[in-house]
Amino acid sequence: MTVIVLTNCPAGLRGFLTRWLLEISAGVFVGNPSARIRDVLWDEVQEYAGQGRALLAHTTNNEQGFTFRTHDHAWHPVDHEGVTLIHRPDSNPSTEASRPTAARSGWSKAAKRRRFGGA
């Protein structure tokens, strides 16, 4: 089984993939091509994705039963003791720093109670 997910890619690339895979939702393609065809498709996706992102997931003979590849994606696969995990960049290093500490002027009393609690 092979799954390719495209985000913000040219329509021509989507049309190209429909020759071998079934588009079950916008930008989501599934099918069961051979490994050789899958690799050729992935090379084409990488070449013609433009500003878009792509993700390929396919079955393989490992502990997880599948593997995946990414193209121009912020999340990257990382091998951790034989298991492939997704590394997501830390866009918000501290959740405490992002919480407001005091109400801004102009808020109603009801909004302050909803936002910051209290009676």
Tab-separated table of N, CA, C and O in Angstrom:
chain	number	residue	atom	x	y	z
A	1	MET	N	0.849	-1.175	0.000
A	1	MET	CA	0.000	0.000	0.000
A	1	MET	C	0.895	1.239	0.000
A	1	MET	O	1.872	1.305	0.732
A	2	THR	N	0.545	2.197	-0.794
A	2	THR	CA	1.276	3.456	-0.902
A	2	THR	C	0.299	4.605	-0.735
A	2	THR	O	-0.788	4.587	-1.312
A	3	VAL	N	0.697	5.603	0.052
A	3	VAL	CA	-0.103	6.808	0.245
A	3	VAL	C	0.792	8.008	-0.028
A	3	VAL	O	1.888	8.107	0.531
A	4	ILE	N	0.348	8.915	-0.875
A	4	ILE	CA	1.047	10.171	-1.132
A	4	ILE	C	0.091	11.300	-0.801
A	4	ILE	O	-1.051	11.313	-1.260
A	5	VAL	N	0.562	12.243	0.004
A	5	VAL	CA	-0.241	13.403	0.386
A	5	VAL	C	0.452	14.650	-0.150
A	5	VAL	O	1.619	14.893	0.153
A	6	LEU	N	-0.264	15.432	-0.950
A	6	LEU	CA	0.272	16.666	-1.519
A	6	LEU	C	-0.433	17.864	-0.910
A	6	LEU	O	-1.653	17.840	-0.711
A	7	THR	N	0.334	18.901	-0.631
A	7	THR	CA	-0.221	20.144	-0.121
A	7	THR	C	0.325	21.287	-0.958
A	7	THR	O	1.550	21.417	-1.088
A	8	ASN	N	-0.552	22.085	-1.517
A	8	ASN	CA	-0.165	23.271	-2.279
A	8	ASN	C	0.727	22.909	-3.471
A	8	ASN	O	1.728	23.569	-3.718
A	9	CYS	N	0.381	21.864	-4.183
A	9	CYS	CA	1.147	21.416	-5.347
A	9	CYS	C	0.362	21.731	-6.626
A	9	CYS	O	-0.853	21.883	-6.594
A	10	PRO	N	1.056	21.810	-7.756
A	10	PRO	CA	0.374	22.104	-9.028
A	10	PRO	C	-0.655	21.033	-9.384
A	10	PRO	O	-0.487	19.848	-9.081
A	11	ALA	N	-1.706	21.464	-10.061
A	11	ALA	CA	-2.773	20.534	-10.472
A	11	ALA	C	-2.244	19.489	-11.446
A	11	ALA	O	-2.722	18.357	-11.465
A	12	GLY	N	-1.259	19.845	-12.247
A	12	GLY	CA	-0.687	18.900	-13.194
A	12	GLY	C	-0.038	17.711	-12.505
A	12	GLY	O	-0.087	16.584	-13.004
A	13	LEU	N	0.568	17.958	-11.361
A	13	LEU	CA	1.177	16.864	-10.600
A	13	LEU	C	0.094	15.931	-10.070
A	13	LEU	O	0.248	14.709	-10.105
A	14	ARG	N	-1.000	16.502	-9.611
A	14	ARG	CA	-2.112	15.667	-9.139
A	14	ARG	C	-2.662	14.822	-10.279
A	14	ARG	O	-2.952	13.642	-10.109
A	15	GLY	N	-2.788	15.405	-11.454
A	15	GLY	CA	-3.260	14.653	-12.609
A	15	GLY	C	-2.290	13.550	-12.999
A	15	GLY	O	-2.699	12.453	-13.375
A	16	PHE	N	-0.999	13.835	-12.895
A	16	PHE	CA	0.017	12.831	-13.203
A	16	PHE	C	-0.111	11.637	-12.263
A	16	PHE	O	-0.034	10.488	-12.694
A	17	LEU	N	-0.322	11.890	-10.972
A	17	LEU	CA	-0.415	10.795	-10.002
A	17	LEU	C	-1.675	9.955	-10.187
A	17	LEU	O	-1.681	8.768	-9.835
A	18	THR	N	-2.728	10.542	-10.743
A	18	THR	CA	-3.969	9.772	-10.916
A	18	THR	C	-3.825	8.689	-11.981
A	18	THR	O	-4.707	7.837	-12.101
A	19	ARG	N	-2.738	8.680	-12.721
A	19	ARG	CA	-2.511	7.597	-13.682
A	19	ARG	C	-2.244	6.270	-12.979
A	19	ARG	O	-2.576	5.214	-13.491
A	20	TRP	N	-1.623	6.350	-11.781
A	20	TRP	CA	-1.250	5.124	-11.068
A	20	TRP	C	-1.926	4.962	-9.717
A	20	TRP	O	-1.987	3.871	-9.182
A	21	LEU	N	-2.406	6.063	-9.158
A	21	LEU	CA	-2.992	6.017	-7.817
A	21	LEU	C	-4.405	6.594	-7.849
A	21	LEU	O	-4.750	7.364	-8.734
A	22	LEU	N	-5.187	6.249	-6.851
A	22	LEU	CA	-6.557	6.738	-6.725
A	22	LEU	C	-6.562	7.935	-5.779
A	22	LEU	O	-6.024	7.854	-4.668
A	23	GLU	N	-7.149	9.055	-6.206
A	23	GLU	CA	-7.237	10.251	-5.354
A	23	GLU	C	-8.521	10.140	-4.526
A	23	GLU	O	-9.625	10.342	-5.021
A	24	ILE	N	-8.368	9.797	-3.242
A	24	ILE	CA	-9.543	9.575	-2.399
A	24	ILE	C	-10.043	10.845	-1.734
A	24	ILE	O	-11.165	10.895	-1.246
A	25	SER	N	-9.195	11.857	-1.667
A	25	SER	CA	-9.563	13.169	-1.159
A	25	SER	C	-8.625	14.154	-1.843
A	25	SER	O	-7.636	13.739	-2.452
A	26	ALA	N	-8.899	15.427	-1.728
A	26	ALA	CA	-8.059	16.415	-2.409
A	26	ALA	C	-6.609	16.298	-1.941
A	26	ALA	O	-6.297	16.526	-0.773
A	27	GLY	N	-5.738	15.890	-2.844
A	27	GLY	CA	-4.319	15.791	-2.537
A	27	GLY	C	-3.894	14.517	-1.845
A	27	GLY	O	-2.727	14.376	-1.485
A	28	VAL	N	-4.797	13.563	-1.632
A	28	VAL	CA	-4.468	12.302	-0.964
A	28	VAL	C	-4.627	11.164	-1.972
A	28	VAL	O	-5.726	10.920	-2.458
A	29	PHE	N	-3.522	10.484	-2.256
A	29	PHE	CA	-3.499	9.433	-3.259
A	29	PHE	C	-3.130	8.110	-2.612
A	29	PHE	O	-2.195	8.055	-1.812
A	30	VAL	N	-3.845	7.049	-2.962
A	30	VAL	CA	-3.556	5.716	-2.439
A	30	VAL	C	-3.505	4.724	-3.589
A	30	VAL	O	-4.132	4.921	-4.632
A	31	GLY	N	-2.743	3.665	-3.386
A	31	GLY	CA	-2.656	2.626	-4.395
A	31	GLY	C	-1.660	1.571	-3.978
A	31	GLY	O	-1.101	1.614	-2.869
A	32	ASN	N	-1.407	0.636	-4.885
A	32	ASN	CA	-0.487	-0.456	-4.596
A	32	ASN	C	0.451	-0.677	-5.785
A	32	ASN	O	0.480	-1.763	-6.361
A	33	PRO	N	1.248	0.353	-6.144
A	33	PRO	CA	2.187	0.160	-7.248
A	33	PRO	C	3.403	-0.641	-6.783
A	33	PRO	O	3.640	-0.788	-5.580
A	34	SER	N	4.181	-1.136	-7.741
A	34	SER	CA	5.411	-1.847	-7.390
A	34	SER	C	6.408	-0.849	-6.797
A	34	SER	O	6.249	0.372	-6.913
A	35	ALA	N	7.440	-1.374	-6.161
A	35	ALA	CA	8.449	-0.514	-5.534
A	35	ALA	C	9.132	0.363	-6.578
A	35	ALA	O	9.431	1.540	-6.313
A	36	ARG	N	9.371	-0.186	-7.747
A	36	ARG	CA	10.028	0.584	-8.810
A	36	ARG	C	9.148	1.753	-9.249
A	36	ARG	O	9.620	2.886	-9.377
A	37	ILE	N	7.874	1.495	-9.474
A	37	ILE	CA	6.943	2.561	-9.873
A	37	ILE	C	6.800	3.581	-8.754
A	37	ILE	O	6.775	4.788	-8.998
A	38	ARG	N	6.716	3.122	-7.508
A	38	ARG	CA	6.606	4.030	-6.361
A	38	ARG	C	7.790	4.986	-6.310
A	38	ARG	O	7.627	6.188	-6.102
A	39	ASP	N	9.006	4.471	-6.532
A	39	ASP	CA	10.192	5.326	-6.490
A	39	ASP	C	10.208	6.320	-7.642
A	39	ASP	O	10.600	7.482	-7.466
A	40	VAL	N	9.763	5.896	-8.807
A	40	VAL	CA	9.676	6.810	-9.952
A	40	VAL	C	8.643	7.901	-9.677
A	40	VAL	O	8.876	9.087	-9.949
A	41	LEU	N	7.498	7.521	-9.121
A	41	LEU	CA	6.470	8.504	-8.774
A	41	LEU	C	7.002	9.512	-7.763
A	41	LEU	O	6.774	10.722	-7.888
A	42	TRP	N	7.726	9.032	-6.754
A	42	TRP	CA	8.251	9.932	-5.725
A	42	TRP	C	9.285	10.891	-6.321
A	42	TRP	O	9.319	12.069	-5.969
A	43	ASP	N	10.116	10.406	-7.249
A	43	ASP	CA	11.071	11.294	-7.918
A	43	ASP	C	10.339	12.387	-8.690
A	43	ASP	O	10.751	13.556	-8.664
A	44	GLU	N	9.260	12.027	-9.363
A	44	GLU	CA	8.465	13.014	-10.101
A	44	GLU	C	7.813	14.015	-9.146
A	44	GLU	O	7.763	15.211	-9.432
A	45	VAL	N	7.308	13.534	-8.034
A	45	VAL	CA	6.694	14.427	-7.047
A	45	VAL	C	7.724	15.431	-6.547
A	45	VAL	O	7.456	16.634	-6.469
A	46	GLN	N	8.915	14.965	-6.224
A	46	GLN	CA	9.947	15.873	-5.728
A	46	GLN	C	10.354	16.894	-6.783
A	46	GLN	O	10.635	18.047	-6.465
A	47	GLU	N	10.366	16.478	-8.038
A	47	GLU	CA	10.790	17.379	-9.104
A	47	GLU	C	9.739	18.446	-9.407
A	47	GLU	O	10.066	19.599	-9.662
A	48	TYR	N	8.456	18.072	-9.385
A	48	TYR	CA	7.405	18.974	-9.837
A	48	TYR	C	6.542	19.563	-8.716
A	48	TYR	O	5.550	20.233	-9.005
A	49	ALA	N	6.901	19.350	-7.466
A	49	ALA	CA	6.079	19.859	-6.365
A	49	ALA	C	6.113	21.382	-6.268
A	49	ALA	O	5.201	21.988	-5.715
A	50	GLY	N	7.151	22.016	-6.792
A	50	GLY	CA	7.237	23.478	-6.740
A	50	GLY	C	7.323	23.959	-5.301
A	50	GLY	O	8.145	23.495	-4.517
A	51	GLN	N	6.432	24.876	-4.933
A	51	GLN	CA	6.409	25.427	-3.576
A	51	GLN	C	5.648	24.530	-2.599
A	51	GLN	O	5.566	24.828	-1.421
A	52	GLY	N	5.090	23.440	-3.090
A	52	GLY	CA	4.254	22.576	-2.261
A	52	GLY	C	5.047	21.608	-1.408
A	52	GLY	O	6.272	21.523	-1.483
A	53	ARG	N	4.303	20.891	-0.567
A	53	ARG	CA	4.889	19.872	0.307
A	53	ARG	C	4.319	18.524	-0.088
A	53	ARG	O	3.221	18.435	-0.621
A	54	ALA	N	5.087	17.473	0.224
A	54	ALA	CA	4.631	16.129	-0.107
A	54	ALA	C	5.073	15.147	0.971
A	54	ALA	O	6.118	15.336	1.602
A	55	LEU	N	4.279	14.124	1.144
A	55	LEU	CA	4.561	13.063	2.105
A	55	LEU	C	4.237	11.734	1.440
A	55	LEU	O	3.169	11.587	0.830
A	56	LEU	N	5.165	10.783	1.546
A	56	LEU	CA	4.968	9.445	0.997
A	56	LEU	C	5.043	8.453	2.147
A	56	LEU	O	6.012	8.465	2.909
A	57	ALA	N	4.047	7.602	2.269
A	57	ALA	CA	4.058	6.515	3.258
A	57	ALA	C	3.775	5.228	2.501
A	57	ALA	O	2.877	5.181	1.659
A	58	HIS	N	4.573	4.188	2.794
A	58	HIS	CA	4.357	2.918	2.117
A	58	HIS	C	4.750	1.765	3.021
A	58	HIS	O	5.543	1.913	3.944
A	59	THR	N	4.159	0.611	2.730
A	59	THR	CA	4.450	-0.576	3.520
A	59	THR	C	5.851	-1.068	3.199
A	59	THR	O	6.355	-0.890	2.088
A	60	THR	N	6.478	-1.672	4.214
A	60	THR	CA	7.809	-2.234	4.043
A	60	THR	C	8.018	-3.311	5.092
A	60	THR	O	7.204	-3.456	6.013
A	61	ASN	N	9.087	-4.055	4.964
A	61	ASN	CA	9.369	-5.158	5.877
A	61	ASN	C	10.262	-4.672	7.020
A	61	ASN	O	11.472	-4.881	7.015
A	62	ASN	N	9.668	-3.989	7.998
A	62	ASN	CA	10.389	-3.561	9.203
A	62	ASN	C	9.467	-3.713	10.412
A	62	ASN	O	8.358	-4.215	10.293
A	63	GLU	N	9.938	-3.291	11.573
A	63	GLU	CA	9.141	-3.474	12.795
A	63	GLU	C	7.817	-2.731	12.745
A	63	GLU	O	6.804	-3.217	13.245
A	64	GLN	N	7.818	-1.552	12.170
A	64	GLN	CA	6.592	-0.766	12.098
A	64	GLN	C	5.656	-1.243	10.994
A	64	GLN	O	4.462	-1.020	11.066
A	65	GLY	N	6.203	-1.860	9.978
A	65	GLY	CA	5.389	-2.319	8.866
A	65	GLY	C	5.217	-1.266	7.780
A	65	GLY	O	4.592	-1.519	6.759
A	66	PHE	N	5.764	-0.077	7.989
A	66	PHE	CA	5.685	0.986	6.991
A	66	PHE	C	6.862	1.934	7.183
A	66	PHE	O	7.550	1.907	8.202
A	67	THR	N	7.074	2.770	6.195
A	67	THR	CA	8.062	3.845	6.284
A	67	THR	C	7.510	5.048	5.539
A	67	THR	O	6.510	4.929	4.825
A	68	PHE	N	8.130	6.186	5.702
A	68	PHE	CA	7.639	7.372	5.026
A	68	PHE	C	8.791	8.297	4.681
A	68	PHE	O	9.879	8.215	5.241
A	69	ARG	N	8.523	9.156	3.709
A	69	ARG	CA	9.486	10.154	3.246
A	69	ARG	C	8.755	11.490	3.152
A	69	ARG	O	7.545	11.531	2.932
A	70	THR	N	9.495	12.571	3.283
A	70	THR	CA	8.898	13.898	3.194
A	70	THR	C	9.650	14.738	2.170
A	70	THR	O	10.825	14.492	1.885
A	71	HIS	N	8.966	15.740	1.641
A	71	HIS	CA	9.575	16.692	0.714
A	71	HIS	C	9.129	18.094	1.104
A	71	HIS	O	7.931	18.377	1.152
A	72	ASP	N	10.086	18.976	1.401
A	72	ASP	CA	9.830	20.374	1.796
A	72	ASP	C	8.812	20.462	2.925
A	72	ASP	O	7.898	21.273	2.906
A	73	HIS	N	8.962	19.610	3.892
A	73	HIS	CA	8.049	19.549	5.023
A	73	HIS	C	8.813	19.957	6.276
A	73	HIS	O	9.987	19.634	6.413
A	74	ALA	N	8.175	20.660	7.193
A	74	ALA	CA	8.836	21.067	8.433
A	74	ALA	C	9.071	19.861	9.351
A	74	ALA	O	9.978	19.876	10.173
A	75	TRP	N	8.276	18.831	9.213
A	75	TRP	CA	8.437	17.624	10.022
A	75	TRP	C	9.305	16.643	9.255
A	75	TRP	O	9.069	16.391	8.075
A	76	HIS	N	10.309	16.074	9.922
A	76	HIS	CA	11.245	15.177	9.254
A	76	HIS	C	11.288	13.829	9.956
A	76	HIS	O	11.287	13.763	11.184
A	77	PRO	N	11.375	12.733	9.187
A	77	PRO	CA	11.511	11.413	9.803
A	77	PRO	C	12.902	11.256	10.422
A	77	PRO	O	13.894	11.671	9.850
A	78	VAL	N	12.933	10.681	11.622
A	78	VAL	CA	14.181	10.460	12.342
A	78	VAL	C	14.179	9.018	12.836
A	78	VAL	O	13.188	8.551	13.397
A	79	ASP	N	15.294	8.320	12.630
A	79	ASP	CA	15.413	6.940	13.100
A	79	ASP	C	15.818	6.960	14.572
A	79	ASP	O	16.805	7.585	14.953
A	80	HIS	N	15.043	6.286	15.411
A	80	HIS	CA	15.333	6.202	16.841
A	80	HIS	C	15.309	4.733	17.238
A	80	HIS	O	14.234	4.145	17.381
A	81	GLU	N	16.490	4.141	17.344
A	81	GLU	CA	16.647	2.735	17.716
A	81	GLU	C	15.832	1.804	16.827
A	81	GLU	O	15.151	0.891	17.295
A	82	GLY	N	15.883	2.053	15.528
A	82	GLY	CA	15.199	1.191	14.574
A	82	GLY	C	13.755	1.542	14.313
A	82	GLY	O	13.107	0.925	13.479
A	83	VAL	N	13.216	2.518	15.001
A	83	VAL	CA	11.839	2.951	14.801
A	83	VAL	C	11.869	4.358	14.216
A	83	VAL	O	12.549	5.238	14.736
A	84	THR	N	11.138	4.572	13.148
A	84	THR	CA	11.094	5.882	12.523
A	84	THR	C	10.049	6.740	13.220
A	84	THR	O	8.886	6.356	13.329
A	85	LEU	N	10.491	7.898	13.681
A	85	LEU	CA	9.607	8.854	14.341
A	85	LEU	C	9.623	10.163	13.562
A	85	LEU	O	10.539	10.424	12.788
A	86	ILE	N	8.629	10.992	13.785
A	86	ILE	CA	8.567	12.304	13.145
A	86	ILE	C	9.114	13.341	14.117
A	86	ILE	O	8.665	13.436	15.261
A	87	HIS	N	10.078	14.128	13.642
A	87	HIS	CA	10.617	15.227	14.435
A	87	HIS	C	9.920	16.505	14.005
A	87	HIS	O	9.976	16.902	12.847
A	88	ARG	N	9.214	17.106	14.943
A	88	ARG	CA	8.525	18.358	14.670
A	88	ARG	C	9.341	19.497	15.265
A	88	ARG	O	9.755	19.425	16.422
A	89	PRO	N	9.578	20.562	14.509
A	89	PRO	CA	10.331	21.690	15.062
A	89	PRO	C	9.537	22.347	16.180
A	89	PRO	O	8.304	22.390	16.148
A	90	ASP	N	10.248	22.842	17.169
A	90	ASP	CA	9.614	23.475	18.321
A	90	ASP	C	9.322	24.932	17.989
A	90	ASP	O	10.182	25.794	18.111
A	91	SER	N	8.110	25.194	17.530
A	91	SER	CA	7.748	26.556	17.147
A	91	SER	C	7.353	27.408	18.339
A	91	SER	O	7.361	28.620	18.270
A	92	ASN	N	7.009	26.776	19.473
A	92	ASN	CA	6.613	27.496	20.674
A	92	ASN	C	7.404	26.920	21.845
A	92	ASN	O	6.932	26.018	22.529
A	93	PRO	N	8.622	27.431	22.091
A	93	PRO	CA	9.492	26.809	23.078
A	93	PRO	C	8.950	26.806	24.501
A	93	PRO	O	9.225	25.909	25.262
A	94	SER	N	8.170	27.800	24.859
A	94	SER	CA	7.667	27.854	26.229
A	94	SER	C	6.191	28.206	26.215
A	94	SER	O	5.807	29.283	25.775
A	95	THR	N	5.370	27.299	26.734
A	95	THR	CA	3.937	27.590	26.770
A	95	THR	C	3.625	28.616	27.853
A	95	THR	O	2.675	29.370	27.736
A	96	GLU	N	4.435	28.651	28.897
A	96	GLU	CA	4.210	29.634	29.953
A	96	GLU	C	4.467	31.046	29.440
A	96	GLU	O	3.793	31.979	29.825
A	97	ALA	N	5.452	31.212	28.573
A	97	ALA	CA	5.784	32.541	28.067
A	97	ALA	C	4.692	33.077	27.146
A	97	ALA	O	4.537	34.286	27.003
A	98	SER	N	3.937	32.197	26.527
A	98	SER	CA	2.915	32.649	25.591
A	98	SER	C	1.599	32.998	26.273
A	98	SER	O	0.739	33.597	25.662
A	99	ARG	N	1.427	32.619	27.529
A	99	ARG	CA	0.182	32.934	28.234
A	99	ARG	C	0.180	34.388	28.677
A	99	ARG	O	1.167	34.899	29.186
A	100	PRO	N	-0.935	35.061	28.514
A	100	PRO	CA	-1.014	36.445	28.978
A	100	PRO	C	-0.994	36.487	30.506
A	100	PRO	O	-1.557	35.636	31.172
A	101	THR	N	-0.305	37.475	31.030
A	101	THR	CA	-0.187	37.588	32.484
A	101	THR	C	-1.172	38.588	33.059
A	101	THR	O	-1.517	38.511	34.223
A	102	ALA	N	-1.613	39.523	32.257
A	102	ALA	CA	-2.573	40.508	32.755
A	102	ALA	C	-3.511	40.900	31.628
A	102	ALA	O	-3.157	40.814	30.459
A	103	ALA	N	-4.694	41.336	32.020
A	103	ALA	CA	-5.673	41.742	31.031
A	103	ALA	C	-5.276	43.073	30.412
A	103	ALA	O	-4.787	43.965	31.097
A	104	ARG	N	-5.497	43.186	29.103
A	104	ARG	CA	-5.228	44.454	28.432
A	104	ARG	C	-6.374	45.401	28.727
A	104	ARG	O	-7.494	44.994	29.017
A	105	SER	N	-6.086	46.677	28.635
A	105	SER	CA	-7.150	47.654	28.863
A	105	SER	C	-8.169	47.548	27.745
A	105	SER	O	-7.841	47.200	26.615
A	106	GLY	N	-9.404	47.817	28.087
A	106	GLY	CA	-10.468	47.765	27.109
A	106	GLY	C	-11.270	46.475	27.143
A	106	GLY	O	-12.265	46.364	26.442
A	107	TRP	N	-10.848	45.503	27.945
A	107	TRP	CA	-11.601	44.262	28.042
A	107	TRP	C	-12.763	44.460	28.993
A	107	TRP	O	-12.640	45.108	30.025
A	108	SER	N	-13.890	43.858	28.683
A	108	SER	CA	-15.034	43.935	29.576
A	108	SER	C	-14.784	43.049	30.798
A	108	SER	O	-13.917	42.171	30.780
A	109	LYS	N	-15.537	43.249	31.830
A	109	LYS	CA	-15.388	42.445	33.041
A	109	LYS	C	-15.694	40.980	32.756
A	109	LYS	O	-15.030	40.082	33.258
A	110	ALA	N	-16.722	40.722	31.931
A	110	ALA	CA	-17.076	39.340	31.589
A	110	ALA	C	-15.942	38.671	30.805
A	110	ALA	O	-15.603	37.506	31.050
A	111	ALA	N	-15.336	39.389	29.886
A	111	ALA	CA	-14.233	38.822	29.104
A	111	ALA	C	-13.032	38.527	30.001
A	111	ALA	O	-12.357	37.514	29.831
A	112	LYS	N	-12.760	39.405	30.955
A	112	LYS	CA	-11.650	39.175	31.884
A	112	LYS	C	-11.905	37.931	32.723
A	112	LYS	O	-10.998	37.142	32.960
A	113	ARG	N	-13.167	37.732	33.179
A	113	ARG	CA	-13.487	36.550	33.975
A	113	ARG	C	-13.349	35.274	33.143
A	113	ARG	O	-12.841	34.266	33.621
A	114	ARG	N	-13.831	35.295	31.888
A	114	ARG	CA	-13.704	34.119	31.022
A	114	ARG	C	-12.243	33.810	30.746
A	114	ARG	O	-11.832	32.664	30.747
A	115	ARG	N	-11.460	34.822	30.458
A	115	ARG	CA	-10.068	34.625	30.049
A	115	ARG	C	-9.167	34.263	31.225
A	115	ARG	O	-8.321	33.381	31.117
A	116	PHE	N	-9.319	34.939	32.349
A	116	PHE	CA	-8.387	34.788	33.451
A	116	PHE	C	-8.977	34.127	34.680
A	116	PHE	O	-8.308	33.948	35.679
A	117	GLY	N	-10.252	33.751	34.610
A	117	GLY	CA	-10.897	33.094	35.740
A	117	GLY	C	-11.283	34.092	36.816
A	117	GLY	O	-11.057	35.291	36.713
A	118	GLY	N	-11.851	33.596	37.842
A	118	GLY	CA	-12.248	34.472	38.943
A	118	GLY	C	-13.729	34.758	38.920
A	118	GLY	O	-14.457	34.421	37.990
A	119	ALA	N	-14.189	35.387	39.964
A	119	ALA	CA	-15.615	35.662	40.078
A	119	ALA	C	-15.931	37.090	39.857
A	119	ALA	O	-15.179	37.951	39.716
